[in-house]
CSV table of C-alpha atoms in Angstrom, one decimal:
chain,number,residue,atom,x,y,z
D,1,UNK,CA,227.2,95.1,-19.5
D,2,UNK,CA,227.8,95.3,-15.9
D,3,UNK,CA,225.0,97.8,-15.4
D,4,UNK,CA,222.8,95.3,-17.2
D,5,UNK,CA,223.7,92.4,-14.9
D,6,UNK,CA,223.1,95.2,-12.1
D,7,UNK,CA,219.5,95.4,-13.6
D,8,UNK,CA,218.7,92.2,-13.7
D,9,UNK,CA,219.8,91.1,-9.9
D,10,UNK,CA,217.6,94.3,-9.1
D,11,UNK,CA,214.9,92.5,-10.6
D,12,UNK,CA,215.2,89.6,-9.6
D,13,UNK,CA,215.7,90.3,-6.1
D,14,UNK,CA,212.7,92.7,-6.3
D,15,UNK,CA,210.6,89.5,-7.6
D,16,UNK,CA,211.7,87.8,-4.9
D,17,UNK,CA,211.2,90.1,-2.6
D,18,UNK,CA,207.5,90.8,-3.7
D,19,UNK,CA,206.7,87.4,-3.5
D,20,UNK,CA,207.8,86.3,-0.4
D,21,UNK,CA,205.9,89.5,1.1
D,22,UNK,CA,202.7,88.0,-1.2
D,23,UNK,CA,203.1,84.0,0.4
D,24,UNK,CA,203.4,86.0,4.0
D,25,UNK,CA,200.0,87.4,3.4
D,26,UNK,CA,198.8,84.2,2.3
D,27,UNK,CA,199.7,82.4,5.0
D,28,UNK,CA,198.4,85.1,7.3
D,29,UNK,CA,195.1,85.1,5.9
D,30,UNK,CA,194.5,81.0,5.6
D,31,UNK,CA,195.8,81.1,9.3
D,32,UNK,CA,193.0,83.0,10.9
D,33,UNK,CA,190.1,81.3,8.4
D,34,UNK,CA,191.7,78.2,10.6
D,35,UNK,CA,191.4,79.6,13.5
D,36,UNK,CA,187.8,80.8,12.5
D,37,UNK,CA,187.1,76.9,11.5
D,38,UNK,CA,188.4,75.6,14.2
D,39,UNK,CA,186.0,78.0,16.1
D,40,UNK,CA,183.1,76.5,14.2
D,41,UNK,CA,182.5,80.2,13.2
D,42,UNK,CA,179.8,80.5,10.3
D,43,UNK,CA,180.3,82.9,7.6
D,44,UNK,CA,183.9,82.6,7.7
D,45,UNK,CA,184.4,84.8,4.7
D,46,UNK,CA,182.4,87.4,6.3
D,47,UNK,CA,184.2,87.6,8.4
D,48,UNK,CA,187.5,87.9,7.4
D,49,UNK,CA,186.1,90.4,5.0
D,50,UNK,CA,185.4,92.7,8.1
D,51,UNK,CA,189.4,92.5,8.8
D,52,UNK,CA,190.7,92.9,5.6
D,53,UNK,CA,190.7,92.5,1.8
D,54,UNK,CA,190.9,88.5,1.1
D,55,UNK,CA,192.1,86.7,-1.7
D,56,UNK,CA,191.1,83.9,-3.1
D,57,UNK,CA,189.8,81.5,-0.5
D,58,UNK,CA,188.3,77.7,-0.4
D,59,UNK,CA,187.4,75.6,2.8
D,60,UNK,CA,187.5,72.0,2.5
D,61,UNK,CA,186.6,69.5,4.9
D,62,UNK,CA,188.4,65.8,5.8
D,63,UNK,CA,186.7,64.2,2.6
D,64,UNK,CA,187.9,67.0,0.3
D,65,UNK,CA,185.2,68.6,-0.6
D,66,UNK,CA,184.5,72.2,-0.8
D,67,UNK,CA,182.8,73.7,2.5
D,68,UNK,CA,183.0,77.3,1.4
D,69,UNK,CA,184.4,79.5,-1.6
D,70,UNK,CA,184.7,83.3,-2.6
D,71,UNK,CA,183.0,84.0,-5.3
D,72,UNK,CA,185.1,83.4,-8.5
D,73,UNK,CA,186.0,79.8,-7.2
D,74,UNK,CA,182.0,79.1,-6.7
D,75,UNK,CA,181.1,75.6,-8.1
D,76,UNK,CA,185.1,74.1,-8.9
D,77,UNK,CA,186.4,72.0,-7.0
D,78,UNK,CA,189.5,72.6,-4.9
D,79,UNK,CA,192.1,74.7,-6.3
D,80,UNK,CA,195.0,72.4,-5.2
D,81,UNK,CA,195.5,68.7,-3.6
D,82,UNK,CA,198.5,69.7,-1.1
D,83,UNK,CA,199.4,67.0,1.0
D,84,UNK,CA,200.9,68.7,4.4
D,85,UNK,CA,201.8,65.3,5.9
D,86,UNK,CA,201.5,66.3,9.2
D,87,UNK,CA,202.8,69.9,8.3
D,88,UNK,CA,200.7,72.6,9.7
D,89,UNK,CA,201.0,74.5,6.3
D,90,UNK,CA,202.3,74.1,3.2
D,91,UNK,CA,202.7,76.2,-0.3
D,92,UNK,CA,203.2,76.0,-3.8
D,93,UNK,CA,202.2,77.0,-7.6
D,94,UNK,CA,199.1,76.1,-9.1
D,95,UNK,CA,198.8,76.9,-12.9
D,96,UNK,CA,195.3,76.2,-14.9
D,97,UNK,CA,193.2,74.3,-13.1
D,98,UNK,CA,189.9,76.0,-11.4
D,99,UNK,CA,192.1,79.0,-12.6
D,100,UNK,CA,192.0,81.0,-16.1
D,101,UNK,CA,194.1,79.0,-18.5
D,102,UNK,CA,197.5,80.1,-18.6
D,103,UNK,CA,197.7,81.5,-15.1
D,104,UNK,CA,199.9,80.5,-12.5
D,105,UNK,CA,198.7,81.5,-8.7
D,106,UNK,CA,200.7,81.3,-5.3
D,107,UNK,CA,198.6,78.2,-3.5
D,108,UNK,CA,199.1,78.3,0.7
D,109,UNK,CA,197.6,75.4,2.7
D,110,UNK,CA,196.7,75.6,6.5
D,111,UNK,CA,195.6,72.6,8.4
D,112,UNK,CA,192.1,73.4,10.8
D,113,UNK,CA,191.0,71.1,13.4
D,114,UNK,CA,187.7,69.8,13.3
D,115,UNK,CA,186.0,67.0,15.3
D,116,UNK,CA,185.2,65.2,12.5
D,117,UNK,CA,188.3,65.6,11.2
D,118,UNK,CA,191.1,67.8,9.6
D,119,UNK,CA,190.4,70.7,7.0
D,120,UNK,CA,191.9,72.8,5.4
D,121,UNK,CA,191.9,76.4,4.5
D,122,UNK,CA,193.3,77.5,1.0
D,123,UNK,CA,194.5,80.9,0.1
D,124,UNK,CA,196.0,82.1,-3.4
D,125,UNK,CA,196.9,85.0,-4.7
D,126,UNK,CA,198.4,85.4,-8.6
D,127,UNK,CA,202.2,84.8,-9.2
D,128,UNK,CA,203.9,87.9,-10.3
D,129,UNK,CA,205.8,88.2,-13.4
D,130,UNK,CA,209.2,88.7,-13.7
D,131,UNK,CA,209.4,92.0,-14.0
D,132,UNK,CA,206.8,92.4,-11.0
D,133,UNK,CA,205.4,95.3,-12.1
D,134,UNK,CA,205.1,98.0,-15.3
D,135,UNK,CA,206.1,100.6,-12.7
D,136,UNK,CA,209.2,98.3,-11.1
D,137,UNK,CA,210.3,97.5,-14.5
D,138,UNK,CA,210.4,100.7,-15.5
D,139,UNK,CA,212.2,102.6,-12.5
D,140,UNK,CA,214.9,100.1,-12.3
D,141,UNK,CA,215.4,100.6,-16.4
D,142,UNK,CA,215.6,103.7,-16.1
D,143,UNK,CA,218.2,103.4,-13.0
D,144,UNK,CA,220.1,101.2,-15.2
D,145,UNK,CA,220.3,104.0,-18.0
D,146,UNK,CA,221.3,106.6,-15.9
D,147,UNK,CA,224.0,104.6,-14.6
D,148,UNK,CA,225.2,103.5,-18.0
D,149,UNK,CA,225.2,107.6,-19.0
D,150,UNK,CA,226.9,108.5,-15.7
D,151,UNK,CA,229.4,105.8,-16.3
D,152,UNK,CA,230.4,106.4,-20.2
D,153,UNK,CA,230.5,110.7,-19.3
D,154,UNK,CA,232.7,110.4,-16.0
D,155,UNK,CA,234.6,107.3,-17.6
D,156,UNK,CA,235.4,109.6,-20.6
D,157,UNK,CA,236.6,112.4,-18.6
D,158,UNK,CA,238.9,110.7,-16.5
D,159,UNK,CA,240.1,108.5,-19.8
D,160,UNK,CA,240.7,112.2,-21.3
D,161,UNK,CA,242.4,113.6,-18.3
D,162,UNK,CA,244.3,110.9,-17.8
D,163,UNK,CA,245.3,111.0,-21.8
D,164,UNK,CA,246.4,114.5,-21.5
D,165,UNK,CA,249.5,114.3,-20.1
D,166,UNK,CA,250.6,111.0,-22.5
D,167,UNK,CA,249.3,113.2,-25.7
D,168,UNK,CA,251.8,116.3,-24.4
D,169,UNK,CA,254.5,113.4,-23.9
D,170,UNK,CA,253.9,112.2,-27.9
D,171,UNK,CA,253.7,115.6,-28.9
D,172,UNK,CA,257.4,116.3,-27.8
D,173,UNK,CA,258.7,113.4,-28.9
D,174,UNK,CA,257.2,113.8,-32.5
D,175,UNK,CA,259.0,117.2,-32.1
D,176,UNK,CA,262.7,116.1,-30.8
D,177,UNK,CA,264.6,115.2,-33.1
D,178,UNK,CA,269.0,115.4,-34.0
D,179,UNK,CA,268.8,118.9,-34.4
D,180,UNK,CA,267.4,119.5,-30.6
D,181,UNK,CA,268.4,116.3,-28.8
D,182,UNK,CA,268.2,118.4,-25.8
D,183,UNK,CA,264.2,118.6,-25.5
D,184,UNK,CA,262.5,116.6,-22.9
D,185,UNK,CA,259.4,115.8,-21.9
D,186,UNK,CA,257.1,117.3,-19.6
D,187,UNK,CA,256.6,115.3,-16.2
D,188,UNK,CA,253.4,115.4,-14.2
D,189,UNK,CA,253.7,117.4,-10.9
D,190,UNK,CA,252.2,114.3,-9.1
D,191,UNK,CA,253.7,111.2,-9.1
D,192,UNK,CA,251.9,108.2,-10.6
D,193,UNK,CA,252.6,105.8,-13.5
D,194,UNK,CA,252.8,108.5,-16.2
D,195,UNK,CA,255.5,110.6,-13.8
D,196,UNK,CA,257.5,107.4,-14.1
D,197,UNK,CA,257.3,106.8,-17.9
D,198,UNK,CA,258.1,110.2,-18.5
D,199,UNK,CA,261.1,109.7,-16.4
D,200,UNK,CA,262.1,106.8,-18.1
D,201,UNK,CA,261.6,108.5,-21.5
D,202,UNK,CA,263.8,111.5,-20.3
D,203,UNK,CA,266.7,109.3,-19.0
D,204,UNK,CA,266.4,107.1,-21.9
D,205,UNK,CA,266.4,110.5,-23.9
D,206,UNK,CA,269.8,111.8,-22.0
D,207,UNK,CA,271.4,108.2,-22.7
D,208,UNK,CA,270.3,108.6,-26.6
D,209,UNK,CA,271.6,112.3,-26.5
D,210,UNK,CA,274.9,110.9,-25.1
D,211,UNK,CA,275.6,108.8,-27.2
D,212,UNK,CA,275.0,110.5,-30.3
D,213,UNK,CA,277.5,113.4,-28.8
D,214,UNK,CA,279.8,110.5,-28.5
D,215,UNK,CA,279.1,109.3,-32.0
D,216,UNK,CA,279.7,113.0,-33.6
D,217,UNK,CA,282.7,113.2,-31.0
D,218,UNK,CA,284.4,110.4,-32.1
D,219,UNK,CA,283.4,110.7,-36.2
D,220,UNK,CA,285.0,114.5,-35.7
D,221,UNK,CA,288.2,113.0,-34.2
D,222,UNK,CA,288.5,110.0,-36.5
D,223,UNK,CA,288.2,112.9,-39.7
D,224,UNK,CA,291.0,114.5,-38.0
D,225,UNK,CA,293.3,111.8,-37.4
D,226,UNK,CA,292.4,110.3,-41.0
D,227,UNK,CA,293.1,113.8,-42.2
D,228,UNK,CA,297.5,114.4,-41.0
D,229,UNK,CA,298.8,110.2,-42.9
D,230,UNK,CA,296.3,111.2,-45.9
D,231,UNK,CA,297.8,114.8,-45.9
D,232,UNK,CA,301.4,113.3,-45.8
D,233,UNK,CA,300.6,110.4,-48.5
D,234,UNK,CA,299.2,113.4,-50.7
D,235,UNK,CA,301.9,115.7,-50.1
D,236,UNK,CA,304.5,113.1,-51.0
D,237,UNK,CA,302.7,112.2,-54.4
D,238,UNK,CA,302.5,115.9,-55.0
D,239,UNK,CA,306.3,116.3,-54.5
D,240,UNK,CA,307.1,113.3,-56.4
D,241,UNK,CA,304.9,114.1,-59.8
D,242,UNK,CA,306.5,117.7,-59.6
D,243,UNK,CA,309.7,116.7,-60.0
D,244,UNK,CA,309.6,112.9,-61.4
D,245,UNK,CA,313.5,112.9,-61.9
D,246,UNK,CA,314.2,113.7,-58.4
D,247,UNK,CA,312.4,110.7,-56.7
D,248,UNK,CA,311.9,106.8,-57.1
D,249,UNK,CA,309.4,104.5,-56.4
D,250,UNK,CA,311.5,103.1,-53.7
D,251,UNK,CA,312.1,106.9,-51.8
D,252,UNK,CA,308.2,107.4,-52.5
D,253,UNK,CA,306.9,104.1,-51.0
D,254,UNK,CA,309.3,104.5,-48.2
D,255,UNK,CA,307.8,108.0,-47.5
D,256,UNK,CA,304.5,107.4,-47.6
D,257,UNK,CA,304.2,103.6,-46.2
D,258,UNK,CA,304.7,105.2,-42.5
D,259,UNK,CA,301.3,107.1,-43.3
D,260,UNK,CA,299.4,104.1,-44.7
D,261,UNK,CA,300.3,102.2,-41.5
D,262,UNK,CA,298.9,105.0,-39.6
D,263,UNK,CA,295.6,104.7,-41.5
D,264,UNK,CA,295.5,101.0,-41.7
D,265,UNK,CA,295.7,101.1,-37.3
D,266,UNK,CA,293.5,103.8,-37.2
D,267,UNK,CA,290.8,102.3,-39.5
D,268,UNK,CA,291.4,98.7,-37.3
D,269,UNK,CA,290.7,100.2,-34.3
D,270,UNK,CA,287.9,102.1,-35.6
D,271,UNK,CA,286.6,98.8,-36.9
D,272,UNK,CA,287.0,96.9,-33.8
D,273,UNK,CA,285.3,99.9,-31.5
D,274,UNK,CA,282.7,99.6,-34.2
D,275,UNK,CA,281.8,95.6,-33.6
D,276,UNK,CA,282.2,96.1,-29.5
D,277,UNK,CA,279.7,98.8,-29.7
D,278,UNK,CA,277.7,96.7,-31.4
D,279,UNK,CA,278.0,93.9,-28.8
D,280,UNK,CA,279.3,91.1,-31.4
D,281,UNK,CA,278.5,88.2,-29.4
D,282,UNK,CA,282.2,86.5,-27.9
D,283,UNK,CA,284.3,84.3,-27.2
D,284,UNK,CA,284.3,82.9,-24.1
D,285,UNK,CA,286.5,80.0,-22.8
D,286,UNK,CA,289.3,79.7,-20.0
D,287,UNK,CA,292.6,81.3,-20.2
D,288,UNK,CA,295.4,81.4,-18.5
D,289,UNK,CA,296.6,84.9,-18.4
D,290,UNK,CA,300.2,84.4,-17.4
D,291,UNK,CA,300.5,82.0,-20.7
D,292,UNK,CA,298.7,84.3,-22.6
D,293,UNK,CA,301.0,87.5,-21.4
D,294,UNK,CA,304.3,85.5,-21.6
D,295,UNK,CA,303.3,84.5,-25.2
D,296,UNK,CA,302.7,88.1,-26.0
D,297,UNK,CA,306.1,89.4,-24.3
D,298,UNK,CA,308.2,87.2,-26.5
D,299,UNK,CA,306.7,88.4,-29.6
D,300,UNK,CA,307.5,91.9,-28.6
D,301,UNK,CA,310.9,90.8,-29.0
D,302,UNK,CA,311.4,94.6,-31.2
D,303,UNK,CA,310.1,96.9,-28.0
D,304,UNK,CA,312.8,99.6,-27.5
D,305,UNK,CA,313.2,99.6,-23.9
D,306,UNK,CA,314.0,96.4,-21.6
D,307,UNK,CA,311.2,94.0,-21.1
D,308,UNK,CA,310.9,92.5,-17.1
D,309,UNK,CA,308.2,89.8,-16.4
D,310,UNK,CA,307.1,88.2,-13.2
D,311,UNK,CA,304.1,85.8,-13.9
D,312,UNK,CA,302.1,83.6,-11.5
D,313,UNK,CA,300.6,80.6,-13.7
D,314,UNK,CA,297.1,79.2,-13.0
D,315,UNK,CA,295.7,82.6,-12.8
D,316,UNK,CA,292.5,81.5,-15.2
D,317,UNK,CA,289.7,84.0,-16.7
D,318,UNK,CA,287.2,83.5,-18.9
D,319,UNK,CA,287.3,85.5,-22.0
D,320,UNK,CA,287.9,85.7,-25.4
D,321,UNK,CA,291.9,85.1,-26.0
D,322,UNK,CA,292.4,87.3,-29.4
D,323,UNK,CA,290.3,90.3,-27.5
D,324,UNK,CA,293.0,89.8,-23.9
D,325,UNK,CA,295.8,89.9,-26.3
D,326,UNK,CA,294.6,92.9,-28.3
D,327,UNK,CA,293.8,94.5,-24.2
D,328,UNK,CA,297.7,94.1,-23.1
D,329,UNK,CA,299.4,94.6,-26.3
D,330,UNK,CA,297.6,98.0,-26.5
D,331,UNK,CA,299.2,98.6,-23.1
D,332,UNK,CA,302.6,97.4,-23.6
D,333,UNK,CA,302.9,99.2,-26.6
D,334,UNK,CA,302.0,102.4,-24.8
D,335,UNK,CA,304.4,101.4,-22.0
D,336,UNK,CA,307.2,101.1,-24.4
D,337,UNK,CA,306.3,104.6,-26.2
D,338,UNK,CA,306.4,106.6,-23.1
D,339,UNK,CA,309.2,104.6,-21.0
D,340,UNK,CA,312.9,106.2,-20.4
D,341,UNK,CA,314.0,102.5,-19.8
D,342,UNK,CA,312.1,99.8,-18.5
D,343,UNK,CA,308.9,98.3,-18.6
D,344,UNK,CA,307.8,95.9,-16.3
D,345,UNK,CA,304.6,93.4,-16.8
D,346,UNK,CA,303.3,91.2,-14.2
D,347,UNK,CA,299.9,88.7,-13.4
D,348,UNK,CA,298.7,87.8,-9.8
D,349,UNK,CA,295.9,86.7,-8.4
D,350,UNK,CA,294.3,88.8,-5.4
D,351,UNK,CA,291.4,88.7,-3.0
D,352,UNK,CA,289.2,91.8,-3.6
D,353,UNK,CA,288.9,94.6,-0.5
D,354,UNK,CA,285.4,95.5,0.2
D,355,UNK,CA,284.6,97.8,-2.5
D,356,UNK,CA,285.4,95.5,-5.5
D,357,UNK,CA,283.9,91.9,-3.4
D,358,UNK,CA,280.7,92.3,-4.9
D,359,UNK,CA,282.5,92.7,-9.1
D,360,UNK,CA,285.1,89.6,-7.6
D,361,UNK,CA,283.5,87.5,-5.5
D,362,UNK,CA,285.8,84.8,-6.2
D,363,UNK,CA,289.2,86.5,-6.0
D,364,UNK,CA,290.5,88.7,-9.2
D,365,UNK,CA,293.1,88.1,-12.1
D,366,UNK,CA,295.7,91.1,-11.6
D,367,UNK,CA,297.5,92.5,-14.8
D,368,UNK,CA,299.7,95.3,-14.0
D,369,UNK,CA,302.1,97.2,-17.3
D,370,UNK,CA,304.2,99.6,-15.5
D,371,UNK,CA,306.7,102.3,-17.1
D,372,UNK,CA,309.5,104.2,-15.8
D,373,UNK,CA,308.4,107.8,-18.0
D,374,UNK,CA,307.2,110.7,-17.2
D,375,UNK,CA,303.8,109.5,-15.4
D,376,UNK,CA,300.2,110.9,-15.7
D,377,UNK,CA,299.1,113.4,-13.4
D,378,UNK,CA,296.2,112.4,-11.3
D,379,UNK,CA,293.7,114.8,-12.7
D,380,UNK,CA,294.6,113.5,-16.6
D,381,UNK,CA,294.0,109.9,-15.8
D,382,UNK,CA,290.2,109.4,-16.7
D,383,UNK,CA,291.4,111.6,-19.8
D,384,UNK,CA,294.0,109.4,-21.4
D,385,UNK,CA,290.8,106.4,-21.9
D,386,UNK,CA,288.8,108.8,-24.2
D,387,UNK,CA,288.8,108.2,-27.6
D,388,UNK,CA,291.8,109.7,-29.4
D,389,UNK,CA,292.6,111.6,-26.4
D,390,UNK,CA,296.5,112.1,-26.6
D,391,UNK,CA,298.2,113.9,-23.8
D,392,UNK,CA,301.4,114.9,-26.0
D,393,UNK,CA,299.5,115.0,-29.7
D,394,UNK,CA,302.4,116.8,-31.0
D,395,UNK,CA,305.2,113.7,-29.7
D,396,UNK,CA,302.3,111.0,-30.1
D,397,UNK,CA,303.1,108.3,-32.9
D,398,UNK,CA,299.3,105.9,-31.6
D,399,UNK,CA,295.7,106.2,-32.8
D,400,UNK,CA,293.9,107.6,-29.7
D,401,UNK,CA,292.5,104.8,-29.2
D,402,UNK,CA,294.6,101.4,-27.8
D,403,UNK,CA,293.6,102.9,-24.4
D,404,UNK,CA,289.9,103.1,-24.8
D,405,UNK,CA,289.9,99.5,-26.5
D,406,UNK,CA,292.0,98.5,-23.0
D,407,UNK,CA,289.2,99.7,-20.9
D,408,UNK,CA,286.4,98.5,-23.4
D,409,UNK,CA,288.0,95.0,-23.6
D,410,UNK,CA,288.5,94.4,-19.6
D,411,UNK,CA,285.1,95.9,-18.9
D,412,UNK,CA,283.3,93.6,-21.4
D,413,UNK,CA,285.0,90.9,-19.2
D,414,UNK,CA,283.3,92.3,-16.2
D,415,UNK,CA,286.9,93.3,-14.7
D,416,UNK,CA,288.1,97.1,-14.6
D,417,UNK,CA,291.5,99.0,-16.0
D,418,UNK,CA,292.7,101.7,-13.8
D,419,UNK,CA,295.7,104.0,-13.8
D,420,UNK,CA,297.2,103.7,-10.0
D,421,UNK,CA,299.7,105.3,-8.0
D,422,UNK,CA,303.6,104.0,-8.4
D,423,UNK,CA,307.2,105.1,-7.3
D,424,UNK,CA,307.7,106.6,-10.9
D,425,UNK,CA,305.7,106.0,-14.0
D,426,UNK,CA,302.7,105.7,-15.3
D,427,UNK,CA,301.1,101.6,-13.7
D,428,UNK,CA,297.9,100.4,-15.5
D,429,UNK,CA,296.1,98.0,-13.7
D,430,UNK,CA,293.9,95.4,-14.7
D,431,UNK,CA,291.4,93.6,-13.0
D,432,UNK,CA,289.7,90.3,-14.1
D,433,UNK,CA,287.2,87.6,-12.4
D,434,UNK,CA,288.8,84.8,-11.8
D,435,UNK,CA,287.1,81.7,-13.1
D,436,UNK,CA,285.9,78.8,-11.3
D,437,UNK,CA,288.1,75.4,-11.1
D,438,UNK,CA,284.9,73.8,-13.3
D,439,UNK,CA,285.7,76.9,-16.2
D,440,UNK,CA,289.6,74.8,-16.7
D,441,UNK,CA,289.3,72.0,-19.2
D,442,UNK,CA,289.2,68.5,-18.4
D,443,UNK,CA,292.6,66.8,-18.9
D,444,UNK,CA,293.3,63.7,-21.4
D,445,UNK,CA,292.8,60.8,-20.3
């Protein structure tokens, strides 16, 4: 298309071209006839003959009639009525006329002075076609051609070099797959758009490769922890149908009811990772954190170790209330597991230091559950947020995972859980936005 449109402006211009160089020579040649007339010259023709090939020429005088003629014109009467209206010259397009039917010709007028009166000199010439000529026609078609060819060969090269590199990229990814999640894809040596997609498919490649690990990771450690209460349950049926008259339903249930709760919290939590993975859409309204901690403290009222509180009300997040509650009672309860004696619980608000400003621009909701046990050492405290990571598996009596739904919980709030340095103990720390004075409902009226 484009080297069509090229072809046609070619022609065009070369039409235009040729027949402003034709109306020059026109206008030349009627301008010395004038100057011949005005001389009073005879044989005008003659002499303009003698200086060069002449067109079509007529001479008429102040009457209009015609003086003098070349040959083809002899006996017609003026090839064109051009009124110059005080011009000295004047063109145009005559078509028929004294001329062969169907013809157009190029018409110039030049004004002479005469005594008598004004005449005037015409000179015409045919008006090219469009296409000018065969030979024009024909050189700029076959421009246009070559171009066109030129175009479609280079255009498929560079298409097909520039293809390569994307058909090497699908061919690897047709050929990763969970056997070899560790392939990648080639990346081009230069950098250009295809360097970047394959970048992105490679780091989009690691994420999917970590996350299946993590998905393999965590279904081994889930068969493992499902495996000990469903060992127990089976063990204690076992014992109890080998000697029936030894046991009761009451000793059995009592024996194995210990192992069912263990699989009932493990599947729960396994449920509730599940959905947050997923990114179930939730809750969101404001809470008061102190209310909601104080109402959780008092329905620990069977924690084995002492209980101290220190709250500062109005300290409002927004969240989801049944997912903050699920957050601290995973960390009370493995406060009160690993405490010799106390465990202390308090909310603050805080202004964040420079590192957190940008995560708490407004200020922070501080939750800290501190024990006085054995502590973590700093090396093991990333560790004790993995999934069923236990740092005592043989003393544990939890899932493995109230930790990592902690840390899942308070980062889906945008806030942060952290295990920080204290006196003795291990102090979990969590970190919330604080909401804006607009987040509090409106009271009653």
């Amino acid at each position: 298309m484009l080297s069509a449109v090229l072809a046609l402006v070619l022609m065009v211009a070369a039409h235009r071209f040729a027949t402003h160089e034709r109306l020059t020579h026109l206008h030349l040649t009627a301008q010395r006839a004038a100057i011949l007339v005005e001389a009073g010259r005879a044989d005008i023709l003659g002499l303009l003959r003698q200086m060069e090939p002449v067109e079509s020429i007529q001479i008429t005088d102040q009457r209009g009639h015609v003086i003098d003629t070349t040959a083809e014109l002899q006996g017609k009467p003026a090839m064109a009525r051009l009124t110059l209206n005080g011009a000295g010259t004047k063109e145009g397009v005559v078509c028929g006329g004294v001329f062969e039917e169907g013809r157009c010709h190029l018409v110039v007028a030049q004004q002479a002075h005469r005594h008598q009166g004004d005449w005037i000199v015409y000179t015409s010439a045919p008006a090219l076609a469009a296409w000018v000529a065969p030979e024009v026609a024909a050189t700029i078609g076959g421009c246009a051609i070559m171009v066109i060819a030129m175009a479609t060969v280079l255009g498929n090269r560079i298409v097909t070099a520039s293809l390569r590199p994307v058909s090497a990229i699908r061919t690897e990814l047709d050929a990763i797959n969970a056997s070899c999640p560790g392939r990648r894809v080639p990346l081009m040596p230069c950098s250009n758009e295809i360097h970047d997609l394959a970048q992105s498919i490679n780091h989009t490649l690691t994420r999917l490769q970590g996350a299946m690990d993590e998905q393999r990771r965590l279904a081994s450690d889930a068969a493992h922890d499902l495996k000990s209460p469903i060992a127990g349950i089976r063990a204690e049926m076992e014992d109890a149908l080998l000697a029936p008259q030894e046991t009761s339903v009451p000793a059995v249930g009592g024996a194995i009811l210990p192992s069912l709760d263990r699989l009932e919290a493990i599947i729960a939590d396994l449920l509730l990772i599940a959905r947050m993975d997923q990114g179930t859409r939730l809750v969101r309204k404001p809470v008061d954190l102190a209310h909601l901690v104080r109402g959780e403290c008092r329905a620990h009222h069977q924690m084995t170790h002492r209980l101290v509180c220190h709250f500062e009300f109005g300290v409002v997040v927004l969240g989801d209330p049944v997912r903050l509650c699920r957050m601290f009672t995973n960390l009370l309860d493995n406060a009160d597991r690993h405490a010799h004696s106390t465990v202390t619980v308090s909310v603050r608000r805080d202004v964040a230091d420079d590192g957190d400003r940008a995560r708490f621009p407004r200020g922070m909701a501080v939750l800290e559950v501190t024990d006085d046990g054995p502590g973590i050492d700093p090396d093991k405290r990333e560790l004790v947020f993995q999934r069923f990571a236990r740092l005592d598996p043989a003393g544990s009596t939890g899932t493995g995972l109230g930790l990592a739904i902690a840390r899942q919980i308070a980062e889906a709030k945008g806030g942060t859980l952290r295990i920080e340095d204290s006196p003795a103990g291990a102090r979990f720390v969590v970190r919330l936005p604080l909401c804006f004075i607009a987040c509090l409902p409106k009271p009653a009226d």
